[in-house]
Structures are given as structure tokens and as C-alpha cells.
Backbone as numpy.savetxt, mean C-alpha at the origin, in Angstrom:
# Nx Ny Nz CAx CAy CAz Cx Cy Cz
-3.64 53.00 -4.84 -3.01 51.81 -5.37 -3.68 51.49 -6.70
-2.89 51.31 -7.71 -3.42 51.05 -9.05 -3.53 49.55 -9.28
-4.54 49.14 -9.99 -4.72 47.74 -10.35 -4.10 47.54 -11.71
-3.30 46.52 -11.83 -2.65 46.24 -13.10 -3.44 45.19 -13.84
-3.78 45.44 -15.05 -4.54 44.50 -15.88 -3.56 43.61 -16.63
-3.85 42.35 -16.68 -3.03 41.41 -17.44 -3.63 41.31 -18.83
-2.84 41.62 -19.87 -3.39 41.59 -21.22 -3.75 40.16 -21.63
-4.82 40.03 -22.37 -5.25 38.73 -22.87 -4.71 38.55 -24.28
-4.53 37.30 -24.66 -4.09 37.03 -26.02 -5.20 37.38 -26.98
-4.80 37.78 -28.15 -5.77 38.16 -29.16 -6.65 36.97 -29.52
-7.94 37.20 -29.58 -8.88 36.15 -29.96 -9.44 35.38 -28.77
-9.04 35.72 -27.53 -9.60 35.03 -26.36 -10.60 35.95 -25.67
-11.60 35.35 -25.08 -12.62 36.12 -24.36 -12.80 35.51 -22.98
-13.16 36.36 -22.06 -13.48 35.87 -20.72 -14.97 35.61 -20.64
-15.31 34.51 -20.04 -16.70 34.19 -19.82 -16.92 34.20 -18.32
-17.76 35.10 -17.80 -17.94 35.16 -16.36 -18.46 33.85 -15.79
-17.88 33.43 -14.64 -18.36 32.24 -13.95 -17.92 30.93 -14.56
-17.18 30.96 -15.63 -16.76 29.72 -16.28 -15.31 29.43 -15.94
-15.05 28.24 -15.48 -13.70 27.82 -15.13 -13.13 27.03 -16.29
-11.91 27.35 -16.73 -11.33 26.59 -17.84 -11.09 25.15 -17.45
-11.26 24.26 -18.39 -11.03 22.84 -18.14 -9.54 22.56 -18.18
-9.05 21.64 -17.34 -7.63 21.34 -17.35 -7.22 20.65 -18.64
-6.00 20.90 -19.05 -5.48 20.24 -20.24 -5.06 18.83 -19.87
-5.26 17.93 -20.79 -4.84 16.55 -20.57 -3.94 16.14 -21.72
-2.93 15.40 -21.34 -2.03 14.88 -22.34 -2.78 13.90 -23.23
-2.52 13.89 -24.55 -3.23 12.93 -25.43 -3.02 11.49 -25.00
-1.84 11.18 -24.36 -1.59 9.80 -23.93 -2.49 9.38 -22.78
-3.02 10.35 -22.02 -3.84 10.02 -20.87 -5.33 9.96 -21.18
-5.70 10.35 -22.38 -7.12 10.31 -22.74 -7.59 8.88 -22.83
-8.83 8.65 -22.48 -9.39 7.29 -22.46 -9.27 6.64 -23.83
-8.85 5.41 -23.82 -8.81 4.65 -25.05 -7.55 4.86 -25.87
-6.66 5.71 -25.47 -5.44 5.92 -26.23 -4.24 5.59 -25.37
-3.33 4.90 -25.94 -2.07 4.58 -25.26 -0.95 4.76 -26.27
-0.16 5.76 -26.07 0.98 5.97 -26.95 2.18 5.21 -26.42
3.23 5.18 -27.22 4.45 4.50 -26.78 5.06 5.22 -25.59
4.76 6.51 -25.45 5.32 7.27 -24.33 4.32 7.39 -23.19
3.19 6.73 -23.28 2.16 6.82 -22.25 2.57 6.14 -20.97
1.79 6.32 -19.90 2.14 5.71 -18.63 2.11 4.19 -18.71
3.00 3.56 -17.98 3.11 2.11 -17.98 2.03 1.53 -17.08
1.31 0.56 -17.59 0.31 -0.14 -16.78 1.05 -1.03 -15.79
0.65 -0.96 -14.53 1.27 -1.82 -13.53 0.61 -3.18 -13.56
1.42 -4.19 -13.63 0.92 -5.54 -13.53 0.97 -5.97 -12.07
0.90 -7.26 -11.85 1.00 -7.78 -10.49 2.21 -8.71 -10.42
2.77 -8.79 -9.26 3.88 -9.70 -9.02 3.68 -10.37 -7.67
4.16 -11.58 -7.56 4.10 -12.31 -6.29 5.46 -12.13 -5.62
5.44 -11.76 -4.36 6.70 -11.57 -3.63 7.42 -12.90 -3.53
8.66 -12.96 -3.97 9.40 -14.23 -3.91 9.92 -14.51 -2.51
9.79 -15.74 -2.08 10.30 -16.14 -0.77 11.73 -16.63 -0.97
12.69 -16.10 -0.21 14.08 -16.54 -0.38 14.23 -18.05 -0.16
15.18 -18.62 -0.84 15.46 -20.06 -0.75 15.85 -20.41 0.68
15.32 -21.53 1.15 15.65 -22.01 2.47 14.65 -21.63 3.55
13.68 -20.79 3.21 12.65 -20.42 4.18 11.40 -21.25 3.92
10.76 -21.69 4.99 9.61 -22.60 4.88 8.30 -21.83 4.92
7.44 -22.09 3.93 6.15 -21.39 3.83 4.99 -22.36 3.99
5.06 -23.20 4.98 4.01 -24.20 5.20 2.66 -23.60 5.54
2.62 -22.36 6.00 1.35 -21.71 6.36 0.77 -20.88 5.21
1.39 -20.94 4.04 0.96 -20.09 2.94 1.51 -18.69 3.13
1.35 -17.85 2.13 1.90 -16.50 2.23 0.90 -15.46 1.77
0.69 -14.47 2.60 -0.01 -13.25 2.24 0.96 -12.11 2.54
0.59 -10.91 2.20 1.46 -9.77 2.48 0.62 -8.61 3.00
1.24 -7.81 3.83 0.62 -6.58 4.33 1.53 -5.44 3.91
0.95 -4.46 3.23 1.72 -3.32 2.77 1.30 -2.04 3.47
2.26 -1.17 3.67 1.99 0.15 4.23 2.76 1.17 3.40
2.28 2.41 3.35 3.05 3.44 2.66 4.45 3.56 3.27
5.40 3.91 2.44 6.80 3.95 2.86 7.04 4.86 4.07
6.21 5.88 4.26 6.42 6.79 5.39 6.28 6.08 6.74
5.61 4.92 6.78 5.46 4.15 8.01 6.49 3.02 8.13
7.21 2.73 7.06 8.07 1.55 7.01 9.10 1.44 8.12
9.96 2.45 8.27 11.01 2.37 9.30 10.42 2.33 10.69
9.33 3.05 10.92 8.72 3.05 12.25 8.25 1.66 12.63
7.59 1.01 11.69 7.08 -0.34 11.97 8.24 -1.32 12.12
9.19 -1.28 11.20 10.31 -2.22 11.23 11.10 -2.10 12.54
11.29 -0.89 13.01 12.09 -0.72 14.24 11.33 -1.13 15.50
10.02 -1.19 15.46 9.23 -1.50 16.65 8.75 -2.93 16.73
8.90 -3.70 15.67 8.44 -5.09 15.69 9.36 -5.97 16.53
8.80 -6.82 17.39 9.64 -7.71 18.18 10.27 -8.82 17.35
9.58 -9.26 16.30 10.10 -10.29 15.39 9.79 -9.84 13.98
10.74 -10.08 13.08 10.58 -9.60 11.71 10.81 -10.73 10.74
9.93 -10.85 9.77 10.11 -11.80 8.69 10.68 -11.09 7.48
10.35 -11.58 6.32 10.80 -10.95 5.08 10.09 -9.61 4.90
10.85 -8.58 4.57 10.30 -7.26 4.32 10.81 -6.82 2.96
9.89 -6.36 2.14 10.20 -5.89 0.79 9.83 -4.42 0.70
10.52 -3.68 -0.15 10.21 -2.27 -0.28 10.48 -1.78 -1.70
9.71 -0.77 -2.08 10.00 0.02 -3.26 9.92 1.47 -2.81
9.89 2.39 -3.71 9.91 3.80 -3.30 8.63 4.25 -2.61
7.51 3.55 -2.81 6.23 3.98 -2.26 5.67 3.09 -1.16
5.97 1.79 -1.18 5.35 0.84 -0.26 6.37 -0.08 0.36
6.08 -0.53 1.59 6.82 -1.59 2.28 5.85 -2.74 2.49
6.34 -3.97 2.31 5.50 -5.17 2.39 6.11 -6.18 3.35
5.29 -6.74 4.22 5.69 -7.78 5.17 4.98 -9.08 4.80
5.72 -10.19 4.76 5.09 -11.50 4.56 4.46 -11.93 5.88
3.22 -12.38 5.79 2.48 -12.90 6.95 1.87 -14.23 6.55
1.50 -15.08 7.53 0.84 -16.34 7.18 -0.49 -16.08 6.47
-0.86 -16.97 5.57 -2.13 -16.84 4.86 -3.28 -16.80 5.86
-4.27 -15.98 5.58 -5.43 -15.87 6.45 -5.26 -14.87 7.59
-4.22 -14.06 7.54 -4.00 -13.08 8.61 -4.99 -11.92 8.55
-5.91 -12.00 7.62 -6.96 -10.98 7.54 -8.29 -11.48 8.11
-8.32 -12.74 8.58 -9.56 -13.28 9.12 -9.92 -12.59 10.42
-11.13 -12.10 10.49 -11.69 -11.46 11.68 -11.00 -10.16 12.09
-10.15 -9.59 11.23 -9.57 -8.28 11.50 -9.76 -7.39 10.27
-9.82 -6.11 10.53 -9.90 -5.14 9.45 -8.62 -4.33 9.51
-7.75 -4.52 8.52 -6.49 -3.78 8.49 -6.80 -2.32 8.23
-6.20 -1.42 9.00 -6.54 0.01 8.89 -5.98 0.64 7.61
-6.77 1.52 7.04 -6.27 2.28 5.89 -5.20 3.22 6.38
-4.16 3.42 5.67 -3.89 3.06 4.29 -3.19 1.72 4.10
-3.15 0.87 5.12 -2.54 -0.45 4.96 -3.29 -1.25 3.90
-2.57 -2.14 3.25 -3.16 -2.94 2.17 -2.83 -4.41 2.44
-3.86 -5.25 2.40 -3.68 -6.68 2.59 -3.70 -7.35 1.22
-2.67 -8.15 0.94 -2.54 -8.79 -0.37 -2.54 -10.31 -0.22
-3.69 -10.97 -0.48 -3.74 -12.43 -0.43 -2.77 -13.04 -1.45
-2.11 -14.11 -1.05 -1.17 -14.76 -1.95 0.11 -13.97 -2.16
0.30 -12.90 -1.40 1.47 -12.02 -1.52 1.61 -11.50 -2.95
0.47 -11.28 -3.60 0.46 -10.73 -4.96 0.21 -9.23 -4.85
1.19 -8.44 -5.26 1.15 -6.99 -5.10 1.34 -6.31 -6.45
1.06 -5.00 -6.54 1.35 -4.28 -7.79 2.84 -4.35 -8.10
3.17 -4.56 -9.36 4.56 -4.73 -9.78 5.28 -3.39 -9.85
5.93 -3.05 -8.75 6.73 -1.82 -8.70 8.18 -2.17 -8.42
8.56 -3.39 -8.72 9.91 -3.89 -8.53 10.38 -3.78 -7.08
9.61 -4.36 -6.14 10.07 -4.32 -4.74 11.30 -5.20 -4.56
12.14 -4.83 -3.62 13.31 -5.63 -3.34 13.30 -6.04 -1.86
13.93 -7.16 -1.57 14.02 -7.66 -0.20 14.97 -6.74 0.57
14.46 -6.14 1.66 15.31 -5.26 2.46 15.61 -5.84 3.84
14.86 -6.88 4.23 15.14 -7.54 5.51 14.93 -9.04 5.35
15.97 -9.79 5.68 15.91 -11.26 5.65 15.85 -11.73 7.09
14.89 -12.61 7.42 14.79 -13.08 8.82 16.00 -13.93 9.21
16.22 -13.99 10.52 17.34 -14.77 11.04 17.07 -16.27 10.99
15.83 -16.68 11.23 15.49 -18.10 11.27 15.08 -18.64 9.91
14.24 -19.68 9.95 13.78 -20.31 8.71 12.35 -19.93 8.35
11.75 -19.04 9.12 10.38 -18.60 8.83 10.40 -17.23 8.15
9.68 -17.11 7.04 9.64 -15.82 6.34 8.62 -14.85 6.93
7.88 -15.29 7.94 6.72 -14.54 8.41 7.04 -13.51 9.50
6.33 -12.40 9.42 6.26 -11.44 10.51 5.00 -11.79 11.29
5.04 -11.87 12.60 3.82 -12.16 13.36 2.76 -11.09 13.06
1.58 -11.51 12.61 0.58 -10.54 12.16 -0.04 -9.69 13.27
-0.18 -10.20 14.48 -0.84 -9.41 15.53 -0.01 -8.17 15.91
1.30 -8.31 16.19 2.07 -7.08 16.46 2.09 -6.12 15.27
2.16 -6.68 14.05 2.13 -5.83 12.85 0.81 -5.08 12.75
-0.29 -5.78 13.03 -1.62 -5.16 13.00 -1.73 -4.05 14.04
-1.27 -4.33 15.26 -1.37 -3.33 16.33 -0.52 -2.10 16.03
0.66 -2.28 15.45 1.49 -1.14 15.07 0.84 -0.34 13.94
0.27 -1.03 12.96 -0.41 -0.33 11.87 -1.58 0.49 12.41
-2.31 -0.06 13.36 -3.42 0.67 13.98 -2.89 1.89 14.74
-1.83 1.70 15.51 -1.28 2.79 16.30 -0.79 3.93 15.40
-0.06 3.61 14.34 0.50 4.65 13.48 -0.56 5.37 12.64
-1.69 4.71 12.39 -2.74 5.35 11.60 -3.81 5.97 12.48
-3.67 5.82 13.80 -4.66 6.40 14.71 -6.00 5.68 14.68
-5.96 4.39 14.40 -7.17 3.58 14.31 -7.24 2.62 15.50
-8.40 2.52 16.11 -8.56 1.56 17.22 -8.59 0.14 16.66
-7.83 -0.78 17.26 -7.88 -2.17 16.80 -9.30 -2.72 16.90
-9.67 -3.51 15.90 -11.02 -4.06 15.88 -10.99 -5.44 15.26
-11.42 -6.42 15.99 -11.58 -7.75 15.42 -12.79 -8.40 16.06
-13.33 -9.30 15.29 -14.53 -9.99 15.77 -14.10 -11.32 16.38
-14.85 -11.76 17.31 -14.56 -13.04 17.94 -15.82 -13.87 17.98
-15.71 -15.10 18.37 -16.88 -15.94 18.46 -17.80 -15.40 19.56
-19.12 -15.56 19.40 -20.02 -15.10 20.42 -19.79 -15.87 21.74
-19.85 -15.13 22.81 -19.62 -15.74 24.11 -20.98 -15.97 24.77
-21.20 -17.17 25.18 -22.46 -17.49 25.86 -22.15 -18.15 27.19
-23.11 -18.16 28.03 -22.90 -18.83 29.31 -23.98 -19.89 29.49
-23.59 -20.95 30.07 -24.53 -22.03 30.34 -24.49 -22.31 31.85
-25.48 -21.87 32.52 -25.54 -22.11 33.96 -26.61 -23.10 34.30
């Protein structure tokens, strides 16, 4: 079996053990932003539809889109759900992150302020509450990510 040599361009040399560095677009180099460079993502607050009451404040829980339909179909109650091509977001009452650690890759967004990727409302609740109950949402996120639920509680003492 013959080995075929690939000709090198004139003026290039091989250096043993040296790996070529990847090329980078001039727009991606630090400190430069061209008109055609990547768009910086700002932040946006998820809008609550008119007529829904947010007396408990609003936070949001986001999951990658690959989990979106699974979670939405398994939730017993659903509030406002927003989606873009990469993430799905559920409105939850403010403080739904107290004493719980949301499993990665889930993202908790206080104030329902998320990266501006132009999410749109894909589910409107039937009642007047925009919220998804956070405990079932948390348990489903844990189940789908293979993470054991974990929350802290007040210390239990006994007085006899």
C-alpha cells in the first residue's frame, strides 16, 4: 500500500509538534466590533399579559428548548410560558429560588429579566394567575436533568 503525500503550498514549512492556531474573524477579536460583528444580547423583562395579577412578584425559570415540551406536557398547572429557539421560560412567584438549587442547565432569572432573544408567549394560563407552581416545575427539572432534588429546611429540634 502506497502512502500518498499531500503537497504543501510554496513557502510553508512544517514544524514538528506545533499545532496551528485557529483563525479568528477580525470582528471577533477583543476590542473590535464591526458593523457585521455579532450582536450583543441585552436583557428584557418578560411581559405579563393584561388581566393577569402579579401580586407575588415575578421571577422566571428557563430551561433549554430540548426540555420544553416534556415539562409543559407534564405540569399539572401551567402559567405563562415564553419561548425562543433556544430557551423556554416559565413565570414563577418571586423568591422561588429560596432554599432550593435549580439544577443545571436550568436558569433562574430574578425579576423575570432574561437575555433578549425575542421570546414570545406560547402558553396563556386559563385563570388570572400568570404563575406556574414552582415545586412541580422544580421536580420536573430535576427529573429531566438527572439531579436529585435538594432544598434546605429549618433545623429540627426536639424539646422533651
